Structure formats: C-alpha cells, structure tokens
mmCIF file of C-alpha atoms in Angstrom:
data_model
loop_
_atom_site.group_PDB
_atom_site.id
_atom_site.type_symbol
_atom_site.label_atom_id
_atom_site.label_comp_id
_atom_site.label_asym_id
_atom_site.label_seq_id
_atom_site.Cartn_x
_atom_site.Cartn_y
_atom_site.Cartn_z
ATOM 1 C CA MET U 1 -1.692 66.468 35.112
ATOM 2 C CA GLN U 2 -1.473 63.216 37.082
ATOM 3 C CA LYS U 3 -0.272 61.178 34.103
ATOM 4 C CA ARG U 4 2.430 63.708 33.239
ATOM 5 C CA GLU U 5 3.691 63.661 36.841
ATOM 6 C CA ILE U 6 3.858 59.855 36.799
ATOM 7 C CA GLN U 7 5.660 59.867 33.451
ATOM 8 C CA GLU U 8 8.347 62.167 34.853
ATOM 9 C CA THR U 9 8.832 59.973 37.954
ATOM 10 C CA PRO U 10 11.570 57.311 37.556
ATOM 11 C CA LEU U 11 9.471 54.720 39.484
ATOM 12 C CA TYR U 12 12.554 52.883 40.738
ATOM 13 C CA SER U 13 10.496 51.705 43.708
ATOM 14 C CA LEU U 14 8.043 49.928 41.383
ATOM 15 C CA LYS U 15 10.921 48.123 39.666
ATOM 16 C CA LEU U 16 12.471 47.106 42.992
ATOM 17 C CA TYR U 17 9.049 45.995 44.219
ATOM 18 C CA ASN U 18 8.850 43.531 41.303
ATOM 19 C CA PHE U 19 12.423 42.370 41.967
ATOM 20 C CA PHE U 20 11.794 41.522 45.624
ATOM 21 C CA LEU U 21 8.258 40.155 45.160
ATOM 22 C CA TYR U 22 9.274 37.703 42.451
ATOM 23 C CA GLY U 23 12.419 36.864 44.392
ATOM 24 C CA ALA U 24 10.298 35.942 47.404
ATOM 25 C CA MET U 25 7.904 33.820 45.373
ATOM 26 C CA VAL U 26 10.631 31.763 43.688
ATOM 27 C CA ILE U 27 11.762 30.680 47.150
ATOM 28 C CA PHE U 28 8.314 29.305 47.859
ATOM 29 C CA SER U 29 7.513 27.758 44.478
ATOM 30 C CA SER U 30 10.907 26.102 43.944
ATOM 31 C CA PHE U 31 12.136 25.178 47.421
ATOM 32 C CA PHE U 32 8.991 24.634 49.509
ATOM 33 C CA PRO U 33 8.345 21.132 48.052
ATOM 34 C CA LEU U 34 11.799 20.146 49.330
ATOM 35 C CA TYR U 35 10.805 21.378 52.792
ATOM 36 C CA LEU U 36 7.663 19.235 52.665
ATOM 37 C CA GLN U 37 9.693 16.219 51.554
ATOM 38 C CA ASP U 38 12.176 16.901 54.358
ATOM 39 C CA ILE U 39 9.420 16.717 56.994
ATOM 40 C CA GLY U 40 8.292 13.320 55.686
ATOM 41 C CA MET U 41 5.607 13.832 53.024
ATOM 42 C CA ASP U 42 5.427 11.666 49.897
ATOM 43 C CA LYS U 43 4.831 12.993 46.375
ATOM 44 C CA LEU U 44 1.056 12.498 46.420
ATOM 45 C CA GLU U 45 0.766 14.318 49.763
ATOM 46 C CA ILE U 46 2.979 17.142 48.470
ATOM 47 C CA GLY U 47 0.892 17.391 45.298
ATOM 48 C CA SER U 48 -2.395 17.544 47.199
ATOM 49 C CA LEU U 49 -0.952 20.152 49.556
ATOM 50 C CA MET U 50 0.339 22.308 46.680
ATOM 51 C CA ALA U 51 -3.100 22.052 45.035
ATOM 52 C CA ILE U 52 -4.584 24.076 47.901
ATOM 53 C CA GLY U 53 -3.126 27.272 46.468
ATOM 54 C CA PRO U 54 -4.747 26.948 43.045
ATOM 55 C CA PHE U 55 -8.057 25.959 44.674
ATOM 56 C CA VAL U 56 -8.010 29.018 46.958
ATOM 57 C CA SER U 57 -6.958 31.250 44.048
ATOM 58 C CA VAL U 58 -10.154 30.366 42.166
ATOM 59 C CA PHE U 59 -11.969 32.447 44.789
ATOM 60 C CA ALA U 60 -9.169 34.777 45.907
ATOM 61 C CA ASN U 61 -8.266 36.182 42.472
ATOM 62 C CA PRO U 62 -11.772 37.388 41.564
ATOM 63 C CA PHE U 63 -12.300 38.639 45.130
ATOM 64 C CA TRP U 64 -9.144 40.761 45.224
ATOM 65 C CA GLY U 65 -9.555 41.835 41.598
ATOM 66 C CA TYR U 66 -13.067 43.094 42.218
ATOM 67 C CA THR U 67 -12.012 44.662 45.537
ATOM 68 C CA SER U 68 -9.190 46.515 43.774
ATOM 69 C CA ASP U 69 -11.526 47.791 41.075
ATOM 70 C CA ARG U 70 -14.031 48.956 43.674
ATOM 71 C CA SER U 71 -11.488 50.646 45.947
ATOM 72 C CA ARG U 72 -9.588 52.336 43.097
ATOM 73 C CA ASN U 73 -6.513 52.192 45.323
ATOM 74 C CA LEU U 74 -4.556 49.161 44.144
ATOM 75 C CA ARG U 75 -1.408 50.177 46.018
ATOM 76 C CA ARG U 76 -3.244 50.020 49.360
ATOM 77 C CA ILE U 77 -4.776 46.649 48.479
ATOM 78 C CA LEU U 78 -1.331 45.261 47.608
ATOM 79 C CA LEU U 79 0.027 46.446 50.952
ATOM 80 C CA PHE U 80 -2.751 44.594 52.730
ATOM 81 C CA MET U 81 -2.130 41.435 50.682
ATOM 82 C CA ILE U 82 1.640 41.456 51.333
ATOM 83 C CA ILE U 83 1.134 41.922 55.083
ATOM 84 C CA GLY U 84 -1.367 39.045 55.127
ATOM 85 C CA THR U 85 1.061 36.836 53.186
ATOM 86 C CA LEU U 86 3.880 37.700 55.580
ATOM 87 C CA LEU U 87 1.859 36.888 58.702
ATOM 88 C CA LEU U 88 0.470 33.593 57.393
ATOM 89 C CA LEU U 89 3.952 32.587 56.246
ATOM 90 C CA GLN U 90 5.145 32.596 59.845
ATOM 91 C CA ALA U 91 2.336 30.217 60.825
ATOM 92 C CA LEU U 92 3.023 27.949 57.839
ATOM 93 C CA PHE U 93 6.640 27.257 58.801
ATOM 94 C CA HIS U 94 5.995 26.923 62.538
ATOM 95 C CA VAL U 95 3.287 24.259 62.594
ATOM 96 C CA HIS U 96 4.176 20.587 62.440
ATOM 97 C CA THR U 97 1.007 18.582 61.766
ATOM 98 C CA TYR U 98 -0.443 17.892 58.325
ATOM 99 C CA VAL U 99 -3.813 19.394 59.284
ATOM 100 C CA MET U 100 -2.299 22.644 60.604
ATOM 101 C CA ILE U 101 -0.063 23.008 57.543
ATOM 102 C CA TYR U 102 -3.182 22.506 55.415
ATOM 103 C CA VAL U 103 -5.118 25.195 57.302
ATOM 104 C CA SER U 104 -2.177 27.630 57.271
ATOM 105 C CA MET U 105 -1.747 27.211 53.509
ATOM 106 C CA ILE U 106 -5.392 28.101 52.879
ATOM 107 C CA GLY U 107 -4.912 31.452 54.613
ATOM 108 C CA PHE U 108 -1.486 31.981 53.053
ATOM 109 C CA TYR U 109 -2.726 31.423 49.500
ATOM 110 C CA PHE U 110 -5.761 33.666 50.005
ATOM 111 C CA PHE U 111 -3.392 36.626 50.274
ATOM 112 C CA GLN U 112 -0.499 35.378 48.139
ATOM 113 C CA SER U 113 -2.069 33.835 45.024
ATOM 114 C CA PRO U 114 -3.486 37.081 43.535
ATOM 115 C CA LEU U 115 -0.286 39.107 44.071
ATOM 116 C CA PHE U 116 1.110 38.597 40.570
ATOM 117 C CA ALA U 117 -2.155 39.533 38.833
ATOM 118 C CA GLN U 118 -2.602 42.684 40.877
ATOM 119 C CA SER U 119 1.068 43.589 40.445
ATOM 120 C CA ASN U 120 0.634 43.377 36.664
ATOM 121 C CA THR U 121 -2.394 45.653 36.932
ATOM 122 C CA LEU U 122 -0.340 48.088 39.014
ATOM 123 C CA ILE U 123 2.288 48.275 36.266
ATOM 124 C CA LEU U 124 -0.364 48.721 33.567
ATOM 125 C CA SER U 125 -1.967 51.525 35.584
ATOM 126 C CA TYR U 126 1.296 53.437 35.915
ATOM 127 C CA ILE U 127 2.330 53.104 32.260
ATOM 128 C CA GLU U 128 -1.083 53.931 30.771
ATOM 129 C CA GLY U 129 -0.895 57.194 28.859
ATOM 130 C CA THR U 130 2.929 57.222 28.986
ATOM 131 C CA ASP U 131 5.715 56.039 26.706
ATOM 132 C CA ARG U 132 6.750 53.341 29.150
ATOM 133 C CA LYS U 133 6.529 49.655 28.224
ATOM 134 C CA PHE U 134 5.169 46.807 30.370
ATOM 135 C CA GLY U 135 8.244 44.662 29.795
ATOM 136 C CA SER U 136 10.664 47.294 31.112
ATOM 137 C CA PHE U 137 9.074 46.876 34.554
ATOM 138 C CA ARG U 138 8.276 43.150 34.408
ATOM 139 C CA ILE U 139 11.888 42.237 33.558
ATOM 140 C CA TRP U 140 12.798 43.292 37.096
ATOM 141 C CA GLY U 141 10.583 40.476 38.313
ATOM 142 C CA SER U 142 12.418 38.003 36.059
ATOM 143 C CA PHE U 143 15.743 39.384 37.261
ATOM 144 C CA GLY U 144 14.685 38.987 40.896
ATOM 145 C CA TRP U 145 13.413 35.459 40.243
ATOM 146 C CA ALA U 146 16.664 34.398 38.534
ATOM 147 C CA VAL U 147 19.168 35.997 40.920
ATOM 148 C CA THR U 148 17.316 34.919 44.064
ATOM 149 C CA ALA U 149 16.999 31.322 42.851
ATOM 150 C CA ALA U 150 20.725 31.069 42.143
ATOM 151 C CA VAL U 151 21.748 32.625 45.463
ATOM 152 C CA ALA U 152 19.140 30.687 47.443
ATOM 153 C CA GLY U 153 20.323 27.420 45.885
ATOM 154 C CA ILE U 154 23.797 28.063 47.304
ATOM 155 C CA VAL U 155 22.479 29.147 50.714
ATOM 156 C CA VAL U 156 19.986 26.291 51.136
ATOM 157 C CA ASP U 157 22.563 23.753 49.949
ATOM 158 C CA HIS U 158 24.853 24.857 52.798
ATOM 159 C CA THR U 159 22.357 25.667 55.574
ATOM 160 C CA GLY U 160 19.497 23.246 54.857
ATOM 161 C CA VAL U 161 15.828 23.765 54.069
ATOM 162 C CA SER U 162 15.219 25.387 57.464
ATOM 163 C CA SER U 163 16.594 28.659 56.043
ATOM 164 C CA ILE U 164 13.812 28.906 53.444
ATOM 165 C CA SER U 165 11.399 30.742 55.751
ATOM 166 C CA THR U 166 14.048 33.304 56.774
ATOM 167 C CA ILE U 167 14.969 34.134 53.164
ATOM 168 C CA PHE U 168 11.293 34.383 52.200
ATOM 169 C CA THR U 169 10.529 36.721 55.118
ATOM 170 C CA ILE U 170 13.419 39.088 54.336
ATOM 171 C CA LEU U 171 12.422 39.391 50.673
ATOM 172 C CA LEU U 172 8.748 39.995 51.500
ATOM 173 C CA LEU U 173 9.700 42.752 53.958
ATOM 174 C CA ALA U 174 11.803 44.377 51.228
ATOM 175 C CA ALA U 175 8.835 44.193 48.820
ATOM 176 C CA LEU U 176 6.611 45.769 51.489
ATOM 177 C CA ILE U 177 9.017 48.683 51.957
ATOM 178 C CA CYS U 178 9.203 49.243 48.178
ATOM 179 C CA THR U 179 5.388 49.255 47.969
ATOM 180 C CA LEU U 180 5.268 52.037 50.570
ATOM 181 C CA ALA U 181 7.759 54.011 48.465
ATOM 182 C CA ILE U 182 5.728 53.788 45.226
ATOM 183 C CA PRO U 183 4.126 57.196 44.490
ATOM 184 C CA PRO U 184 0.311 57.068 44.745
ATOM 185 C CA LEU U 185 -1.675 56.937 41.526
ATOM 186 C CA LYS U 186 -5.053 58.609 41.745
ATOM 187 C CA SER U 187 -8.014 57.455 39.684
ATOM 188 C CA THR U 188 -8.677 59.649 36.675
ATOM 189 C CA VAL U 189 -12.039 61.284 36.105
ATOM 190 C CA GLU U 190 -12.704 58.936 33.186
ATOM 191 C CA THR U 191 -12.744 55.871 35.467
ATOM 192 C CA ALA U 192 -16.096 54.161 35.191
ATOM 193 C CA THR U 193 -18.281 53.113 38.090
ATOM 194 C CA ILE U 194 -17.874 49.406 38.819
ATOM 195 C CA HIS U 195 -20.947 47.175 38.566
ATOM 196 C CA LEU U 196 -21.263 43.400 38.770
ATOM 197 C CA ARG U 197 -23.105 43.524 35.449
ATOM 198 C CA GLY U 198 -19.974 44.863 33.795
ATOM 199 C CA PHE U 199 -17.851 42.155 35.380
ATOM 200 C CA GLY U 200 -20.315 39.595 34.068
ATOM 201 C CA SER U 201 -19.795 40.929 30.540
ATOM 202 C CA ILE U 202 -16.118 39.976 30.815
ATOM 203 C CA ILE U 203 -16.663 36.355 31.761
ATOM 204 C CA LEU U 204 -19.474 35.959 29.201
ATOM 205 C CA ASN U 205 -17.177 37.015 26.346
ATOM 206 C CA GLY U 206 -16.883 33.851 24.219
ATOM 207 C CA TYR U 207 -13.400 34.555 22.899
ATOM 208 C CA PHE U 208 -12.106 35.482 26.352
ATOM 209 C CA ILE U 209 -13.529 32.261 27.834
ATOM 210 C CA SER U 210 -11.939 30.232 24.999
ATOM 211 C CA PHE U 211 -8.636 31.970 25.718
ATOM 212 C CA ILE U 212 -8.937 31.080 29.418
ATOM 213 C CA LEU U 213 -9.916 27.424 28.812
ATOM 214 C CA LEU U 214 -7.129 26.834 26.304
ATOM 215 C CA GLY U 215 -4.707 28.509 28.686
ATOM 216 C CA ILE U 216 -5.728 26.034 31.377
ATOM 217 C CA LEU U 217 -4.789 23.122 29.094
ATOM 218 C CA VAL U 218 -1.397 24.630 28.349
ATOM 219 C CA SER U 219 -0.713 25.613 31.944
ATOM 220 C CA ILE U 220 -1.503 22.229 33.564
ATOM 221 C CA PRO U 221 1.905 20.735 32.630
ATOM 222 C CA ASN U 222 3.592 24.059 33.472
ATOM 223 C CA SER U 223 2.072 23.881 36.961
ATOM 224 C CA ILE U 224 3.129 20.236 37.253
ATOM 225 C CA ASN U 225 6.676 21.245 36.400
ATOM 226 C CA GLY U 226 6.605 24.064 38.935
ATOM 227 C CA ALA U 227 5.419 21.749 41.703
ATOM 228 C CA PHE U 228 7.607 18.724 40.990
ATOM 229 C CA MET U 229 10.724 19.855 39.106
ATOM 230 C CA SER U 230 12.697 20.133 42.349
ATOM 231 C CA LEU U 231 11.793 16.548 43.279
ATOM 232 C CA TYR U 232 12.538 15.377 39.713
ATOM 233 C CA ILE U 233 16.026 16.897 39.883
ATOM 234 C CA THR U 234 16.785 15.290 43.248
ATOM 235 C CA GLU U 235 15.558 11.910 41.913
ATOM 236 C CA LEU U 236 18.060 12.209 39.078
ATOM 237 C CA GLY U 237 20.806 12.849 41.633
ATOM 238 C CA GLY U 238 20.897 16.650 41.543
ATOM 239 C CA SER U 239 21.609 18.901 44.535
ATOM 240 C CA LYS U 240 19.776 21.995 45.796
ATOM 241 C CA LEU U 241 22.533 24.028 44.156
ATOM 242 C CA MET U 242 21.623 22.384 40.842
ATOM 243 C CA LEU U 243 17.977 23.270 41.450
ATOM 244 C CA GLY U 244 18.911 26.901 42.023
ATOM 245 C CA PHE U 245 20.760 27.071 38.721
ATOM 246 C CA ALA U 246 17.897 25.333 36.896
ATOM 247 C CA VAL U 247 15.485 28.007 38.122
ATOM 248 C CA PHE U 248 18.085 30.672 37.252
ATOM 249 C CA MET U 249 18.236 29.392 33.675
ATOM 250 C CA SER U 250 14.447 29.335 33.477
ATOM 251 C CA SER U 251 14.109 33.071 34.070
ATOM 252 C CA VAL U 252 17.313 34.974 33.323
ATOM 253 C CA PHE U 253 16.635 35.087 29.571
ATOM 254 C CA GLU U 254 13.058 36.293 30.121
ATOM 255 C CA ILE U 255 14.576 39.780 30.278
ATOM 256 C CA ILE U 256 15.552 39.543 26.607
ATOM 257 C CA VAL U 257 12.178 38.057 25.652
ATOM 258 C CA PHE U 258 10.234 40.878 27.334
ATOM 259 C CA LEU U 259 12.382 43.562 25.693
ATOM 260 C CA LEU U 260 11.927 41.961 22.266
ATOM 261 C CA PHE U 261 8.149 41.711 22.740
ATOM 262 C CA ASP U 262 8.058 45.337 23.880
ATOM 263 C CA ARG U 263 9.778 46.360 20.679
ATOM 264 C CA PHE U 264 8.341 44.053 18.038
ATOM 265 C CA LEU U 265 5.005 42.550 19.162
ATOM 266 C CA ARG U 266 2.090 44.055 17.272
ATOM 267 C CA LYS U 267 -0.886 44.840 19.505
ATOM 268 C CA LYS U 268 -3.183 42.989 17.116
ATOM 269 C CA MET U 269 -5.417 40.171 18.299
ATOM 270 C CA THR U 270 -4.689 37.740 15.464
ATOM 271 C CA VAL U 271 -0.939 38.207 15.903
ATOM 272 C CA MET U 272 -1.164 37.590 19.651
ATOM 273 C CA VAL U 273 -3.322 34.462 19.350
ATOM 274 C CA GLY U 274 -0.980 33.121 16.655
ATOM 275 C CA CYS U 275 1.928 33.665 19.064
ATOM 276 C CA LEU U 276 0.111 31.624 21.715
ATOM 277 C CA ALA U 277 -0.322 28.722 19.268
ATOM 278 C CA LEU U 278 3.424 28.727 18.548
ATOM 279 C CA VAL U 279 4.362 29.092 22.211
ATOM 280 C CA SER U 280 2.151 26.100 23.069
ATOM 281 C CA LEU U 281 4.064 24.004 20.516
ATOM 282 C CA LEU U 282 7.307 25.026 22.201
ATOM 283 C CA PHE U 283 5.802 23.941 25.521
ATOM 284 C CA ALA U 284 5.192 20.478 24.015
ATOM 285 C CA LEU U 285 8.856 20.316 22.909
ATOM 286 C CA ARG U 286 9.999 21.380 26.377
ATOM 287 C CA TRP U 287 8.015 18.663 28.161
ATOM 288 C CA GLU U 288 9.219 15.981 25.724
ATOM 289 C CA LEU U 289 12.819 16.965 26.437
ATOM 290 C CA MET U 290 12.119 16.817 30.183
ATOM 291 C CA ALA U 291 10.683 13.325 29.818
ATOM 292 C CA LEU U 292 13.805 12.160 27.962
ATOM 293 C CA ALA U 293 16.282 13.725 30.429
ATOM 294 C CA THR U 294 18.559 11.298 32.267
ATOM 295 C CA ASP U 295 20.923 13.719 34.041
ATOM 296 C CA PRO U 296 20.160 16.791 36.224
ATOM 297 C CA ILE U 297 22.499 18.982 34.147
ATOM 298 C CA GLN U 298 20.198 18.355 31.174
ATOM 299 C CA ILE U 299 17.289 19.754 33.224
ATOM 300 C CA VAL U 300 19.299 22.934 33.862
ATOM 301 C CA PHE U 301 19.719 23.627 30.144
ATOM 302 C CA ILE U 302 16.178 22.559 29.195
ATOM 303 C CA GLN U 303 14.871 25.184 31.621
ATOM 304 C CA ALA U 304 16.242 27.876 29.293
ATOM 305 C CA LEU U 305 13.131 27.188 27.156
ATOM 306 C CA HIS U 306 11.056 28.598 30.017
ATOM 307 C CA CYS U 307 11.922 32.147 28.954
ATOM 308 C CA VAL U 308 10.254 31.654 25.556
ATOM 309 C CA THR U 309 7.405 29.397 26.688
ATOM 310 C CA PHE U 310 6.145 30.812 29.985
ATOM 311 C CA GLY U 311 7.697 34.245 29.351
ATOM 312 C CA GLY U 312 6.084 34.474 25.919
ATOM 313 C CA TYR U 313 2.702 33.197 27.074
ATOM 314 C CA PHE U 314 2.699 35.436 30.135
ATOM 315 C CA TYR U 315 3.543 38.599 28.192
ATOM 316 C CA VAL U 316 1.173 37.991 25.281
ATOM 317 C CA GLY U 317 -1.649 36.785 27.560
ATOM 318 C CA THR U 318 -1.378 39.856 29.781
ATOM 319 C CA GLN U 319 -1.561 42.196 26.783
ATOM 320 C CA LEU U 320 -4.368 40.184 25.186
ATOM 321 C CA THR U 321 -6.408 40.448 28.385
ATOM 322 C CA VAL U 322 -6.126 44.243 28.111
ATOM 323 C CA LEU U 323 -7.795 44.048 24.671
ATOM 324 C CA PHE U 324 -10.569 41.849 26.026
ATOM 325 C CA THR U 325 -11.444 43.994 29.081
ATOM 326 C CA PRO U 326 -12.418 47.670 29.513
ATOM 327 C CA ALA U 327 -10.046 49.773 31.650
ATOM 328 C CA ALA U 328 -12.571 49.974 34.509
ATOM 329 C CA TYR U 329 -12.475 46.183 34.908
ATOM 330 C CA ARG U 330 -8.768 45.676 34.289
ATOM 331 C CA SER U 331 -7.971 44.239 37.721
ATOM 332 C CA SER U 332 -10.887 41.822 37.395
ATOM 333 C CA GLY U 333 -9.807 40.778 33.913
ATOM 334 C CA GLN U 334 -6.219 40.161 34.993
ATOM 335 C CA ALA U 335 -7.490 38.226 38.021
ATOM 336 C CA VAL U 336 -9.543 35.911 35.798
ATOM 337 C CA TYR U 337 -6.566 35.509 33.447
ATOM 338 C CA THR U 338 -4.333 34.549 36.383
ATOM 339 C CA LEU U 339 -6.709 31.647 37.106
ATOM 340 C CA THR U 340 -5.295 30.170 33.894
ATOM 341 C CA TRP U 341 -1.956 29.666 35.625
ATOM 342 C CA SER U 342 -2.660 29.445 39.338
ATOM 343 C CA GLY U 343 -6.265 28.284 39.555
ATOM 344 C CA ILE U 344 -7.987 25.298 38.012
ATOM 345 C CA SER U 345 -4.854 24.150 36.185
ATOM 346 C CA GLY U 346 -2.916 24.159 39.453
ATOM 347 C CA ILE U 347 -5.563 22.024 41.163
ATOM 348 C CA VAL U 348 -5.384 19.434 38.378
ATOM 349 C CA ALA U 349 -1.582 19.637 38.370
ATOM 350 C CA GLY U 350 -1.284 19.055 42.117
ATOM 351 C CA PHE U 351 -3.421 15.927 42.247
ATOM 352 C CA ALA U 352 -2.814 14.471 38.765
ATOM 353 C CA GLY U 353 0.895 15.335 38.750
ATOM 354 C CA GLY U 354 1.407 13.857 42.214
ATOM 355 C CA TRP U 355 -0.479 10.693 41.260
ATOM 356 C CA LEU U 356 1.429 10.252 37.990
ATOM 357 C CA PHE U 357 4.794 10.931 39.631
ATOM 358 C CA GLN U 358 4.065 8.613 42.552
ATOM 359 C CA ASN U 359 2.794 5.699 40.467
ATOM 360 C CA PHE U 360 4.428 5.985 37.022
ATOM 361 C CA GLY U 361 7.477 8.205 37.482
ATOM 362 C CA GLY U 362 8.571 11.589 36.171
ATOM 363 C CA GLU U 363 8.921 10.474 32.535
ATOM 364 C CA MET U 364 5.250 9.564 32.204
ATOM 365 C CA MET U 365 4.263 12.752 34.058
ATOM 366 C CA TYR U 366 6.039 14.901 31.454
ATOM 367 C CA HIS U 367 4.719 12.840 28.521
ATOM 368 C CA ALA U 368 1.215 13.725 29.734
ATOM 369 C CA GLY U 369 2.298 17.375 29.596
ATOM 370 C CA VAL U 370 3.165 16.999 25.901
ATOM 371 C CA PHE U 371 -0.404 15.856 25.185
ATOM 372 C CA PHE U 372 -1.994 18.817 26.998
ATOM 373 C CA ALA U 373 0.293 21.346 25.294
ATOM 374 C CA LEU U 374 -0.507 19.961 21.830
ATOM 375 C CA LEU U 375 -4.243 20.192 22.542
ATOM 376 C CA GLY U 376 -3.827 23.823 23.590
ATOM 377 C CA SER U 377 -1.798 24.641 20.483
ATOM 378 C CA ALA U 378 -4.459 23.142 18.200
ATOM 379 C CA GLY U 379 -7.163 25.147 19.999
ATOM 380 C CA PHE U 380 -5.283 28.436 19.630
ATOM 381 C CA ALA U 381 -4.705 27.673 15.941
ATOM 382 C CA ILE U 382 -8.480 27.255 15.447
ATOM 383 C CA MET U 383 -9.112 30.461 17.419
ATOM 384 C CA TRP U 384 -6.593 32.312 15.230
ATOM 385 C CA TYR U 385 -8.357 31.117 12.062
ATOM 386 C CA MET U 386 -11.756 32.264 13.340
ATOM 387 C CA LEU U 387 -10.384 35.700 14.261
ATOM 388 C CA TYR U 388 -8.574 35.983 10.929
ATOM 389 C CA LYS U 389 -11.716 35.071 9.015
ATOM 390 C CA ASN U 390 -14.401 36.901 11.027
ATOM 391 C CA GLY U 391 -12.599 39.520 13.102
ATOM 392 C CA TYR U 392 -13.252 40.041 16.810
ATOM 393 C CA GLN U 393 -16.649 41.177 18.030
ATOM 394 C CA PRO U 394 -17.374 41.617 21.776
ATOM 395 C CA GLY U 395 -20.182 39.430 23.119
ATOM 396 C CA HIS U 396 -23.687 40.768 23.570
ATOM 397 C CA GLY U 397 -24.360 42.435 26.865
ATOM 398 C CA GLY U 398 -20.970 44.124 27.161
ATOM 399 C CA GLU U 399 -20.674 47.811 27.801
ATOM 400 C CA HIS U 400 -19.361 49.871 24.903
ATOM 401 C CA LYS U 401 -17.803 53.283 24.924
ATOM 402 C CA PRO U 402 -18.003 55.773 22.076
ATOM 403 C CA GLY U 403 -15.756 54.674 19.264
ATOM 404 C CA GLU U 404 -15.918 50.969 20.147
ATOM 405 C CA HIS U 405 -17.569 48.517 17.774
ATOM 406 C CA LYS U 406 -20.788 46.939 18.978
ATOM 407 C CA PRO U 407 -21.855 43.370 18.212
ATOM 408 C CA GLY U 408 -22.930 43.042 14.613
ATOM 409 C CA GLU U 409 -20.329 45.453 13.254
ATOM 410 C CA HIS U 410 -17.798 43.430 11.317
ATOM 411 C CA LYS U 411 -14.749 45.609 11.725
ATOM 412 C CA PRO U 412 -12.105 43.760 13.765
ATOM 413 C CA ILE U 413 -11.324 45.312 17.127
ATOM 414 C CA GLU U 414 -7.650 45.655 16.328
ATOM 415 C CA GLU U 415 -8.549 48.276 13.716
ATOM 416 C CA ALA U 416 -10.648 50.207 16.217
ATOM 417 C CA PRO U 417 -9.355 53.039 18.430
ATOM 418 C CA GLN U 418 -7.622 51.801 21.567
ATOM 419 C CA ARG U 419 -9.589 51.918 24.813
ATOM 420 C CA GLN U 420 -8.564 54.652 27.184
#
C-alpha cells in the first residue's frame, strides 16, 4: 500500500528540504531590512515595503492552497513556487529604484509567502496514517533557521549586506534539489472531490474564524518584531553578528519544544485552545522585556522566549487547524491559518510598526505589542470556556463524513473518531 511504502521510507530529503527552506527564509526575514537601510530607506519606508508581503499573501495563500488541493500534487506545486521565488529574488536584489523594488517584491511574495503553509501540509500528508510525528520533521526547519542565522551573522558581518542575495540563492537551490528528491505521494482513493462550496464551509466556521482573528491580534507584535528587531538591535549598538546570535537563540530551542509537544500534547480542542491562551500571555511578557531592554545582549537572551511563544503557537495552531478542516481541504485550511502570521497582521505590523518606531521609538513599539498580546490571550480564554462548556460543533453548511457529528449533536468533536 502507498502509506506503508511511505512509512518505510526514511524521508531524509523531506527533512533536508525543511532545513534549507527555513535557512533561506531566515536570511530574508532577518537581514533584508538591513539591506534596505543600507541603500538609504528610513524605518517607515522599510515598514511599508515589508508590508507588501503580507498584503500579497492575503491573496497568494488561498490561491496556492486551493491550487494544491485541486491538483492533488503538492510536491509539484512546491517546485513551481520555489522556482518562482528564486527567479524573482534575482530581480529584487538587482534593481535600484524604490518603485522597481516594490514591483519585484510583489512578484517575489506571490511565490514565497505560501511556502511555509504548503510545506506544513506536505509534512502532514506524508505522516498521515503512519507513526511519524509532525514535530520530528518541523524541527529540521528550526535547526536550519538557527544554524543559518548564526553562520550568516558571521558572514554578513565580514562581507557586508551585499552577500545576502548569494547566501539566499544557494540555500533556495539546495531546497529545490531536496524537493526533487522527495518520493512522490499519490492521492488515496478516499480523497474527496474539491468544490468551492466545501472551501466556503471552512471560512464560515465560527470557531475557526475566531481562532484566525485572535491569532491576528497575537501575531501583529510578532510580525513587528520580525520586521524591526534587526534595526532595534543596531540602534542599541549591536552588530550583525549579534543579530545572527539573537535569531539563533530564537529558534534553536524550538527543537525541544516540538519534541515535547509531539510527546505530551493531547489532541483535544479545549487543551489546544487553553495552550494558546497561555502562549499569548508569554508573548505579552516577551514584548514587555523587549521594551525594557537597554543593551543588545539582553535582546539575544530575550529571544530564547521565541521557542515557547512562536514555536508553541505555531505547533498548536497547525494541529488545531487539522481538527477544524476536513482532509480534502487541508491545504486550504493551512493557507487560511498562515494568513494569521503573514497576512493581515503583517500589513498592520509593517505600517503601524514603522510609524511607531519612526515617531516614538522601539520602546513604545513593543509596549503596543504587550497590549495586543493581552487582548489575544483574553479572547482565547473566553473561547476555551465556551468550548469547555458547550463542546465543539461544526457550523451549518459544512460537509460531514460518516461518524462525524453534525450540528445540533452535543458531543464534543474531540470525543469523535478522528477524520481520515
């Protein structure tokens, strides 16, 4: 059987794919703002430019998610997306006017922004029906992010920001080669036919929409930090080497977090939503510490909280999305979930974060993050109480398979058989 064959395959290429993909993306997210500053842009201009990606992702994530579901060949779609990212990257670093950089970034983000969501779906597709755990593959992404950031910090500190495009290109080519080496996964006979009506049932699910909206609140300050942390460190007197180690600290311990969640997290909706409420509180603590920081070395150690905050939210949110969406619409569901982190919240973060940083400084920018994180935590706490009291019932209009509970049945979904 196809699943048995996949289970017996080591899938080293899938692990290496995550290593190189995440390694490439940390170069862009952490060091690209320094490149923009180096060519003469101020913080507001950098923020507005970085907001293009989240804006494009609002359309790109659903488009590629739906395309992947329709094609039933996610590996081929990922190849196409990586090639598009690689080609647009060359244009992005070889144009010199603000308008051309703007145009190049629109095309770049159209291919790049959905890569993480579709990569998560690829992992979920390969481990479904096997004993493998999501975290055992995703930790390779964290490892790639951490190691690449540390090494790149040393390289860029010695060679200058001009080397960013070369490092990014090499890592993307390595990810492309690993994608070609991943064994194909054929659709099983149980895969449902994809209809827009079914996709509509996902986004009309009240609990799923609440999860997405609360995630946007929590992720706004996280996106602000991602866009401006490098500039914040340099303002405090830190070097590019210091930035590399700060990013290293933010991801190296994610490996432990993912392994612990793999082992101990209960796949129960109330437990997962409760975890998100606690993680949001930790986000508030993290941003308060960032606001109070007076030395770049403090930023390096504060970034260790990233493994529990972003790592915890990412893992739990990905698994929670699986509970909310049928298998046939998994790519679409993950694409919508990714909008929490790289869509609307990123747009707000780019403009609002740039404006706050430019006019009031980094301390006020991070204090605003505390407020957003506390709002998100309160919302998840209310959501947890409602689920605890009433159980989870899918919204009307959704498609139900045999064995699933229809609206009006009061048995919580976590007690129901798992979807296949």
